[in-house]
Coordinates of C-alpha atoms in Angstrom, one line a residue:
M144 CA 0.0 0.0 0.0
N145 CA 1.4 3.4 -1.0
V146 CA 0.4 5.8 1.8
S147 CA 3.6 7.9 1.8
P148 CA 3.5 11.6 1.2
S149 CA 3.4 12.6 -2.4
S150 CA 6.7 13.3 -4.0
T151 CA 5.0 15.2 -6.9
S152 CA 6.9 18.1 -8.4
V153 CA 5.7 21.6 -7.8
N154 CA 4.5 21.8 -11.4
P155 CA 3.1 18.3 -12.3
I156 CA 2.9 17.7 -16.0
T157 CA 3.3 14.0 -16.7
V158 CA 0.9 11.1 -16.1
K159 CA 3.4 9.8 -13.6
D160 CA 3.3 13.1 -11.7
F161 CA -0.5 13.0 -11.6
Q162 CA -0.4 9.4 -10.3
E163 CA 2.0 10.5 -7.5
M164 CA -0.5 13.1 -6.5
L165 CA -3.1 10.4 -6.1
N166 CA -0.7 8.3 -4.1
S167 CA -0.7 10.9 -1.3
D168 CA -2.3 9.6 1.9
S169 CA -3.4 13.2 2.6
L170 CA -6.3 12.7 0.2
S171 CA -7.7 10.1 2.7
K172 CA -7.2 12.2 5.8
C173 CA -10.2 14.5 6.3
H174 CA -11.7 16.8 8.9
F175 CA -15.4 16.0 9.2
F176 CA -15.7 15.6 13.0
M177 CA -17.8 18.7 13.3
L178 CA -20.6 16.9 11.4
D179 CA -20.6 14.2 14.0
V180 CA -20.5 16.7 16.8
M181 CA -23.8 18.2 15.4
S182 CA -25.5 14.8 15.3
D183 CA -27.5 13.0 18.0
D184 CA -24.9 10.3 18.5
L185 CA -22.7 11.8 21.1
L186 CA -22.8 13.3 24.6
L187 CA -20.4 15.8 26.3
S188 CA -19.9 15.7 30.0
D189 CA -21.2 18.6 32.2
G190 CA -17.5 19.6 32.6
Q191 CA -17.0 19.7 28.9
V192 CA -20.2 21.8 28.4
G193 CA -19.1 24.1 31.2
A194 CA -15.6 24.6 29.9
S195 CA -14.5 27.6 27.9
T196 CA -16.4 27.8 24.7
N197 CA -15.0 26.8 21.3
Y198 CA -16.5 26.0 17.9
Y199 CA -17.0 22.3 18.8
L200 CA -19.0 23.1 21.8
R201 CA -21.0 25.7 20.0
G202 CA -21.7 23.2 17.2
Y203 CA -22.7 20.6 19.8
L204 CA -25.3 23.1 21.2
W205 CA -26.4 24.2 17.7
Q206 CA -25.8 27.8 18.7
S207 CA -26.5 30.7 16.4
L208 CA -22.8 31.6 16.4
I209 CA -20.5 28.7 15.8
W210 CA -17.4 30.4 14.4
N211 CA -15.5 33.3 16.0
P212 CA -14.1 35.9 13.6
S213 CA -10.6 34.3 13.5
D214 CA -11.7 30.6 13.6
V215 CA -10.5 28.5 10.6
D216 CA -13.0 26.0 9.2
E217 CA -10.5 23.2 8.5
M218 CA -13.3 21.0 7.1
Y219 CA -14.1 23.6 4.3
N220 CA -10.5 24.6 3.6
S221 CA -8.9 21.2 3.5
T222 CA -11.7 19.7 1.4
Y223 CA -11.4 22.5 -1.3
S224 CA -7.6 22.1 -1.2
R225 CA -8.1 18.4 -2.1
I226 CA -10.6 19.3 -4.8
L227 CA -8.0 21.8 -6.3
Q228 CA -5.5 18.9 -6.5
M229 CA -8.1 16.8 -8.4
N230 CA -8.9 19.7 -10.7
I231 CA -5.2 20.2 -11.5
I232 CA -5.0 16.5 -12.6
L233 CA -8.2 16.7 -14.7
D234 CA -7.2 20.0 -16.3
R235 CA -3.7 19.0 -17.3
I236 CA -3.7 15.3 -18.0
N237 CA -4.8 15.5 -21.6
A238 CA -1.7 17.6 -22.3
A239 CA 0.7 15.2 -20.6
P240 CA 3.7 14.5 -22.8
A241 CA 4.1 11.1 -24.4
D242 CA 6.3 8.7 -22.4
N243 CA 6.4 5.1 -21.4
Y244 CA 4.0 5.7 -18.5
N245 CA 1.5 7.6 -20.6
T246 CA -0.6 4.6 -21.7
P247 CA -4.3 4.5 -22.2
E248 CA -4.7 2.4 -19.1
N249 CA -2.7 4.6 -16.8
K250 CA -4.2 7.8 -18.1
S251 CA -7.8 6.5 -17.9
N252 CA -7.3 5.2 -14.3
V253 CA -5.8 8.5 -13.1
I254 CA -8.8 10.4 -14.5
S255 CA -11.3 8.0 -12.9
Q256 CA -9.6 8.1 -9.5
A257 CA -9.5 11.9 -9.6
L258 CA -13.2 12.1 -10.5
I259 CA -14.2 9.6 -7.8
N260 CA -12.2 11.5 -5.2
R261 CA -13.7 14.9 -6.3
A262 CA -17.2 13.4 -6.2
W263 CA -16.7 12.2 -2.7
Y264 CA -15.5 15.6 -1.5
Y265 CA -18.4 17.4 -3.1
L266 CA -21.0 15.0 -1.8
Q267 CA -19.7 15.6 1.7
L268 CA -19.6 19.4 1.2
V269 CA -23.1 19.8 -0.3
N270 CA -24.6 17.8 2.6
A271 CA -22.7 19.7 5.2
Y272 CA -23.4 23.2 4.1
G273 CA -26.6 22.7 2.0
A274 CA -30.1 21.4 2.6
A275 CA -31.0 17.8 2.1
Y276 CA -31.9 17.1 -1.5
D277 CA -35.5 17.8 -2.2
A278 CA -36.8 17.5 -5.8
T279 CA -39.1 20.4 -5.4
T280 CA -36.6 22.9 -4.0
S281 CA -33.0 21.7 -4.8
T282 CA -32.7 23.7 -8.0
T283 CA -32.8 26.9 -5.9
D284 CA -31.5 25.6 -2.5
P285 CA -27.9 26.9 -2.2
G286 CA -25.2 24.3 -1.9
V287 CA -21.5 25.1 -2.1
P288 CA -19.3 26.8 -4.7
L289 CA -18.7 24.3 -7.5
V290 CA -15.1 24.6 -8.7
V291 CA -14.3 22.1 -11.5
T292 CA -11.2 23.7 -13.0
A293 CA -7.9 24.8 -11.4
N294 CA -7.8 27.8 -13.7
N295 CA -11.0 29.5 -12.4
Y296 CA -10.0 32.5 -10.4
T297 CA -13.5 33.9 -10.0
L298 CA -15.0 34.0 -6.6
L299 CA -17.9 31.7 -7.3
P300 CA -21.3 31.9 -5.5
R301 CA -22.9 28.8 -4.1
A302 CA -24.2 26.5 -6.8
S303 CA -27.6 24.9 -6.1
V304 CA -27.8 21.6 -4.3
A305 CA -29.2 20.1 -7.5
R306 CA -26.3 21.4 -9.6
V307 CA -23.7 19.9 -7.2
Y308 CA -25.5 16.6 -7.2
A309 CA -25.6 16.6 -11.0
Q310 CA -21.8 17.2 -11.0
V311 CA -21.2 14.4 -8.5
I312 CA -23.3 11.9 -10.4
A313 CA -21.8 12.9 -13.8
D314 CA -18.2 12.5 -12.4
L315 CA -19.0 9.1 -11.0
K316 CA -20.7 7.8 -14.1
T317 CA -17.7 8.9 -16.2
A318 CA -15.3 7.3 -13.8
V319 CA -17.0 3.9 -13.7
K320 CA -17.3 3.7 -17.5
N321 CA -13.6 3.3 -17.7
P322 CA -12.9 -0.3 -18.9
Y323 CA -9.5 -0.3 -17.3
L324 CA -10.7 0.5 -13.8
T325 CA -10.7 -2.5 -11.6
S326 CA -13.4 -3.2 -9.0
K327 CA -11.0 -2.2 -6.1
G328 CA -8.0 0.1 -6.3
S329 CA -4.5 -1.1 -5.8
D330 CA -4.9 -0.2 -2.1
I331 CA -7.4 1.5 0.1
I332 CA -6.5 5.1 -0.8
H333 CA -7.0 4.5 -4.6
P334 CA -10.7 4.3 -5.6
G335 CA -11.8 1.5 -7.8
K336 CA -15.0 0.9 -9.7
A337 CA -16.9 -0.4 -6.6
S338 CA -16.3 2.8 -4.7
G339 CA -17.7 4.8 -7.6
Y340 CA -20.8 2.6 -7.7
A341 CA -21.1 2.9 -3.9
L342 CA -21.1 6.7 -4.1
L343 CA -23.6 6.7 -6.9
A344 CA -25.8 4.5 -4.6
R345 CA -25.3 7.0 -1.8
A346 CA -26.1 10.0 -3.9
Y347 CA -29.3 8.5 -5.4
L348 CA -30.4 7.3 -1.9
Y349 CA -30.1 10.9 -0.7
Q350 CA -32.1 12.1 -3.8
G351 CA -34.8 9.6 -2.9
D352 CA -34.3 7.7 -6.2
Y353 CA -34.5 4.3 -4.7
T354 CA -34.5 2.4 -8.0
S355 CA -31.2 3.9 -9.1
A356 CA -29.7 3.5 -5.6
S357 CA -30.7 -0.1 -5.5
N358 CA -29.2 -0.8 -8.9
Y359 CA -25.9 0.8 -8.1
A360 CA -25.8 -1.1 -4.8
D361 CA -26.2 -4.3 -6.8
S362 CA -23.3 -3.3 -9.0
V363 CA -21.1 -3.1 -5.8
L364 CA -22.3 -6.2 -4.2
A365 CA -21.9 -8.3 -7.4
T366 CA -18.1 -8.1 -6.9
Q367 CA -17.5 -6.7 -3.4
S368 CA -19.5 -8.2 -0.5
S369 CA -16.9 -9.3 2.1
L370 CA -17.6 -8.3 5.7
Q371 CA -15.2 -8.0 8.7
D372 CA -16.3 -10.5 11.3
Y373 CA -16.0 -8.7 14.6
N374 CA -16.2 -12.0 16.5
A375 CA -13.3 -13.7 14.7
S376 CA -11.0 -10.8 14.3
S377 CA -9.0 -8.4 16.4
Y378 CA -10.8 -5.5 14.8
A379 CA -10.5 -2.2 16.7
S380 CA -11.3 1.4 15.9
P381 CA -8.5 2.7 13.7
S382 CA -5.8 4.9 15.1
Q383 CA -4.3 5.6 11.7
L384 CA -5.0 5.0 8.1
P385 CA -2.9 1.8 7.7
D386 CA -5.1 0.1 10.3
L387 CA -7.8 -0.1 7.6
V388 CA -5.6 -2.0 5.1
T389 CA -6.6 -5.5 6.2
N390 CA -10.3 -4.8 6.5
P391 CA -12.0 -6.5 3.6
E392 CA -15.0 -4.1 3.8
I393 CA -13.1 -1.0 2.8
L394 CA -13.8 0.2 -0.7
L395 CA -12.2 3.6 -0.3
G396 CA -10.3 4.5 2.9
R397 CA -11.0 7.7 4.7
I398 CA -10.2 8.8 8.2
T399 CA -11.0 11.9 10.2
T400 CA -8.9 13.2 13.2
D401 CA -10.6 15.4 15.7
L402 CA -7.9 18.0 15.5
A403 CA -8.2 20.2 18.6
F404 CA -11.0 18.5 20.5
Y405 CA -9.1 16.0 22.6
S406 CA -6.2 18.4 23.3
F407 CA -8.7 21.0 24.5
Y408 CA -10.7 18.8 26.8
T409 CA -8.1 16.0 27.5
A410 CA -11.1 13.7 27.2
T411 CA -13.0 12.0 24.4
I412 CA -16.7 12.0 23.6
M413 CA -19.3 9.7 25.1
P414 CA -22.1 7.9 23.2
S415 CA -25.5 9.6 23.6
S416 CA -28.0 7.6 25.7
D417 CA -30.1 7.3 22.5
L418 CA -27.2 5.8 20.6
T419 CA -26.3 3.4 23.5
A420 CA -29.9 2.2 23.6
T421 CA -30.0 1.7 19.9
L422 CA -26.7 -0.1 19.8
T423 CA -26.9 -2.0 23.2
R424 CA -23.8 -2.8 25.1
S425 CA -23.7 -6.3 23.7
D426 CA -23.1 -5.1 20.2
L427 CA -19.5 -5.4 19.2
R428 CA -19.7 -2.0 17.5
Y429 CA -20.1 -0.6 21.0
S430 CA -17.5 -2.6 22.8
K431 CA -14.9 -2.2 20.0
K432 CA -15.2 1.6 19.9
F433 CA -16.0 2.6 23.5
M434 CA -14.4 1.7 26.8
S435 CA -15.3 2.0 30.4
P436 CA -13.2 0.9 33.4
S437 CA -16.3 -0.4 35.1
R438 CA -20.1 -0.7 34.6
Y439 CA -20.5 2.3 36.9
V440 CA -18.2 4.7 34.9
P441 CA -19.5 6.3 31.7
A442 CA -18.3 4.8 28.4
S443 CA -16.1 7.0 26.2
Y444 CA -14.7 6.8 22.7
L445 CA -11.3 5.1 22.5
V446 CA -8.5 7.6 22.1
A447 CA -6.3 6.8 19.2
T448 CA -2.8 8.2 19.8
G449 CA -2.8 9.7 23.2
N450 CA -3.8 13.2 22.0
S451 CA -6.6 12.7 19.5
M452 CA -9.5 10.6 18.3
V453 CA -9.6 9.0 14.9
F454 CA -12.8 8.0 13.1
D455 CA -13.3 5.7 10.2
N456 CA -15.1 7.6 7.4
S457 CA -14.5 5.0 4.7
V458 CA -16.8 4.0 1.9
G459 CA -17.5 0.4 2.6
V460 CA -19.5 -2.7 1.9
P461 CA -21.8 -2.4 5.0
E462 CA -23.1 1.0 3.9
V463 CA -23.9 -0.4 0.5
M464 CA -25.7 -3.4 2.0
L465 CA -27.8 -1.0 4.1
I466 CA -28.6 1.2 1.1
K467 CA -29.8 -1.9 -0.7
A468 CA -31.8 -3.0 2.3
E469 CA -33.5 0.4 2.6
C470 CA -34.4 0.4 -1.0
L471 CA -35.8 -3.1 -0.6
A472 CA -37.7 -2.1 2.5
R473 CA -39.3 0.9 0.8
S474 CA -40.4 -1.3 -2.1
G475 CA -42.0 -3.9 0.2
A476 CA -39.4 -6.6 -0.3
V477 CA -39.4 -7.5 3.4
D478 CA -37.6 -10.9 3.3
A479 CA -34.8 -9.7 1.1
A480 CA -34.2 -6.6 3.2
G481 CA -34.3 -8.7 6.4
A482 CA -31.7 -11.2 4.9
L483 CA -29.2 -8.3 4.4
L484 CA -29.7 -7.2 8.0
T485 CA -29.2 -10.7 9.3
T486 CA -26.0 -11.1 7.3
L487 CA -24.5 -7.9 8.6
R488 CA -25.6 -8.4 12.2
A489 CA -24.1 -11.9 12.2
N490 CA -20.7 -10.2 11.8
R491 CA -21.4 -7.5 14.4
L492 CA -22.9 -9.3 17.4
P493 CA -21.3 -11.8 19.8
S494 CA -22.1 -15.4 18.8
Y495 CA -24.0 -16.0 22.0
V496 CA -26.6 -13.3 21.3
D497 CA -30.0 -14.5 20.1
D498 CA -30.8 -12.2 17.3
S499 CA -34.0 -13.8 16.1
R500 CA -36.5 -11.3 14.7
T501 CA -39.7 -11.2 12.8
Y502 CA -39.6 -8.6 10.0
T503 CA -42.9 -7.3 8.6
A504 CA -43.9 -4.6 6.2
D505 CA -44.7 -2.3 9.1
N506 CA -41.4 -2.6 10.9
I507 CA -38.7 -3.4 8.3
L508 CA -37.8 0.2 7.4
G509 CA -37.4 1.1 11.0
Y510 CA -35.1 -1.9 11.5
V511 CA -33.0 -0.8 8.5
L512 CA -32.7 2.8 9.6
D513 CA -31.7 1.7 13.1
E514 CA -29.1 -0.5 11.6
R515 CA -27.7 2.4 9.6
R516 CA -27.3 4.2 12.9
R517 CA -25.5 1.3 14.5
E518 CA -23.1 0.9 11.6
L519 CA -22.5 4.5 10.5
F520 CA -22.2 6.5 13.7
Y521 CA -19.2 8.9 13.9
H522 CA -18.8 8.3 10.1
G523 CA -18.0 11.8 8.9
G524 CA -21.6 13.2 9.0
L525 CA -23.6 10.2 7.6
R526 CA -25.9 10.3 10.7
L527 CA -26.4 14.0 10.3
F528 CA -27.2 13.6 6.6
D529 CA -29.7 10.9 7.5
L530 CA -31.4 13.1 10.0
K531 CA -31.7 15.9 7.4
R532 CA -33.2 13.7 4.7
L533 CA -35.5 11.8 7.1
N534 CA -36.8 15.0 8.6
K535 CA -38.6 15.6 5.2
D536 CA -40.8 12.5 6.1
T537 CA -43.4 13.4 8.8
A538 CA -43.4 9.8 9.9
L539 CA -39.6 9.7 10.5
N540 CA -38.6 13.3 11.5
K541 CA -37.5 14.0 15.0
D542 CA -36.5 16.9 17.2
I543 CA -33.2 16.5 18.9
T544 CA -32.4 17.6 22.5
R545 CA -29.2 17.9 24.4
L546 CA -29.4 16.9 28.0
N547 CA -27.1 17.3 30.9
Y548 CA -25.2 14.2 31.9
A549 CA -27.8 13.1 34.4
G550 CA -30.5 13.5 31.7
S551 CA -32.6 15.7 33.9
T552 CA -32.2 19.1 32.1
V553 CA -32.6 20.1 28.5
I554 CA -29.7 22.4 27.5
A555 CA -30.4 22.7 23.8
T556 CA -33.0 21.7 21.2
L557 CA -32.8 21.3 17.4
P558 CA -36.2 21.1 15.8
A559 CA -36.7 18.9 12.7
G560 CA -36.0 20.9 9.6
S561 CA -34.2 23.7 11.4
G562 CA -31.6 25.7 9.4
R563 CA -29.2 24.9 12.2
Y564 CA -28.7 21.4 10.7
L565 CA -26.6 23.2 8.1
V566 CA -23.0 24.2 9.0
P567 CA -22.6 28.0 8.7
F568 CA -19.7 29.4 6.8
S569 CA -16.9 30.8 8.9
P570 CA -16.1 34.6 8.8
T571 CA -12.8 33.7 7.3
V572 CA -14.4 31.9 4.4
L573 CA -16.9 34.7 3.8
A574 CA -14.1 37.3 3.9
A575 CA -12.2 35.3 1.3
N576 CA -15.3 35.0 -0.9
P577 CA -17.9 37.7 -0.4
N578 CA -20.1 36.0 -3.1
I579 CA -21.0 33.2 -0.7
V580 CA -24.4 33.7 1.0
Q581 CA -24.4 32.7 4.6
N582 CA -26.7 30.0 5.9
P583 CA -29.5 31.5 8.1
R584 CA -29.5 30.4 11.7

């Protein structure tokens, strides 16, 4: 696996140069922890809430002001920095000089990998800063600036949510048409065809196009369906990117480090009571990622390196299985959806747990959505994105409350459909690009 820093020249011009850019592990190291902080999956202690304020705490409490004037939104800046690198590749590769490395296969694969990476970044951004996709409003709902060339020096306004989705889907469809692109990349940081199909399934699920989402999920599972058995392995929450290398589920490796959170609080986050109740303590997804010295001491997320938390944000087989299961559940295919849940849970629960269930047309969607939460918590915003899209369904929407540790006092509330589900743009971003319209709070 090539996860060493890129040795690319300052002015890349050859296909080999562009491949070296794609070899950089920095492309898989992201900063989406704020999205998980804003979800209903974590709990801060009374001491953490009472400590000096910072943007993580303000995001946790969904306050009107999250960013102070000098705060840097690393999520926004680092993601656009990576998009710029992909744009450089896509702008220049057709002019690459002829040499032994400039073959149709190498060139096509570099283009496909750049397109899949760019699509992943934009799908994250549009769901962080824009509203959930809605066919009736997304052509006018503001998304994020859509920069698709490295030579655009214009300060672009926010493209619509629909326009960003269209770009994401177009990029992915172009990438997966490449006959040279294999199902999986050469390692976890290089996207293959399966990760492109998986992202198409995710994008169409978010659009509510369950037929297309189901079809692309099938395209993944036809070649990639291996699961990590938590019973038979020493799987643990990753502390660095190479920890994901031996995990057969990973289609495209991504990790997020919390940056300043742990250093500020000298403590990790705790699972919310709601997440704990959904997971249950017998679930290996709980015991592998949280620890407690005794049953009387609150569980907390495992610290990775002594001074930070690391979260797996990868595109993987379990999410694809759950996309397929949701599409089946919504179409009334109860048995087929239930079979996917049974397969996944057999790899997540201790062998002694009796997991017998009766799936019906009335309960199958609820079971699938609960399983998404169990599998995809702290996953770079996927829970927050689910809350936003499900809030458009009156049968599934929910108001979120923050409670003190004892659970006796409400300290913050986020109503379903609130504009505070959207990350606001920091003053530093707005100062750099006055054409960006702020999200109302």
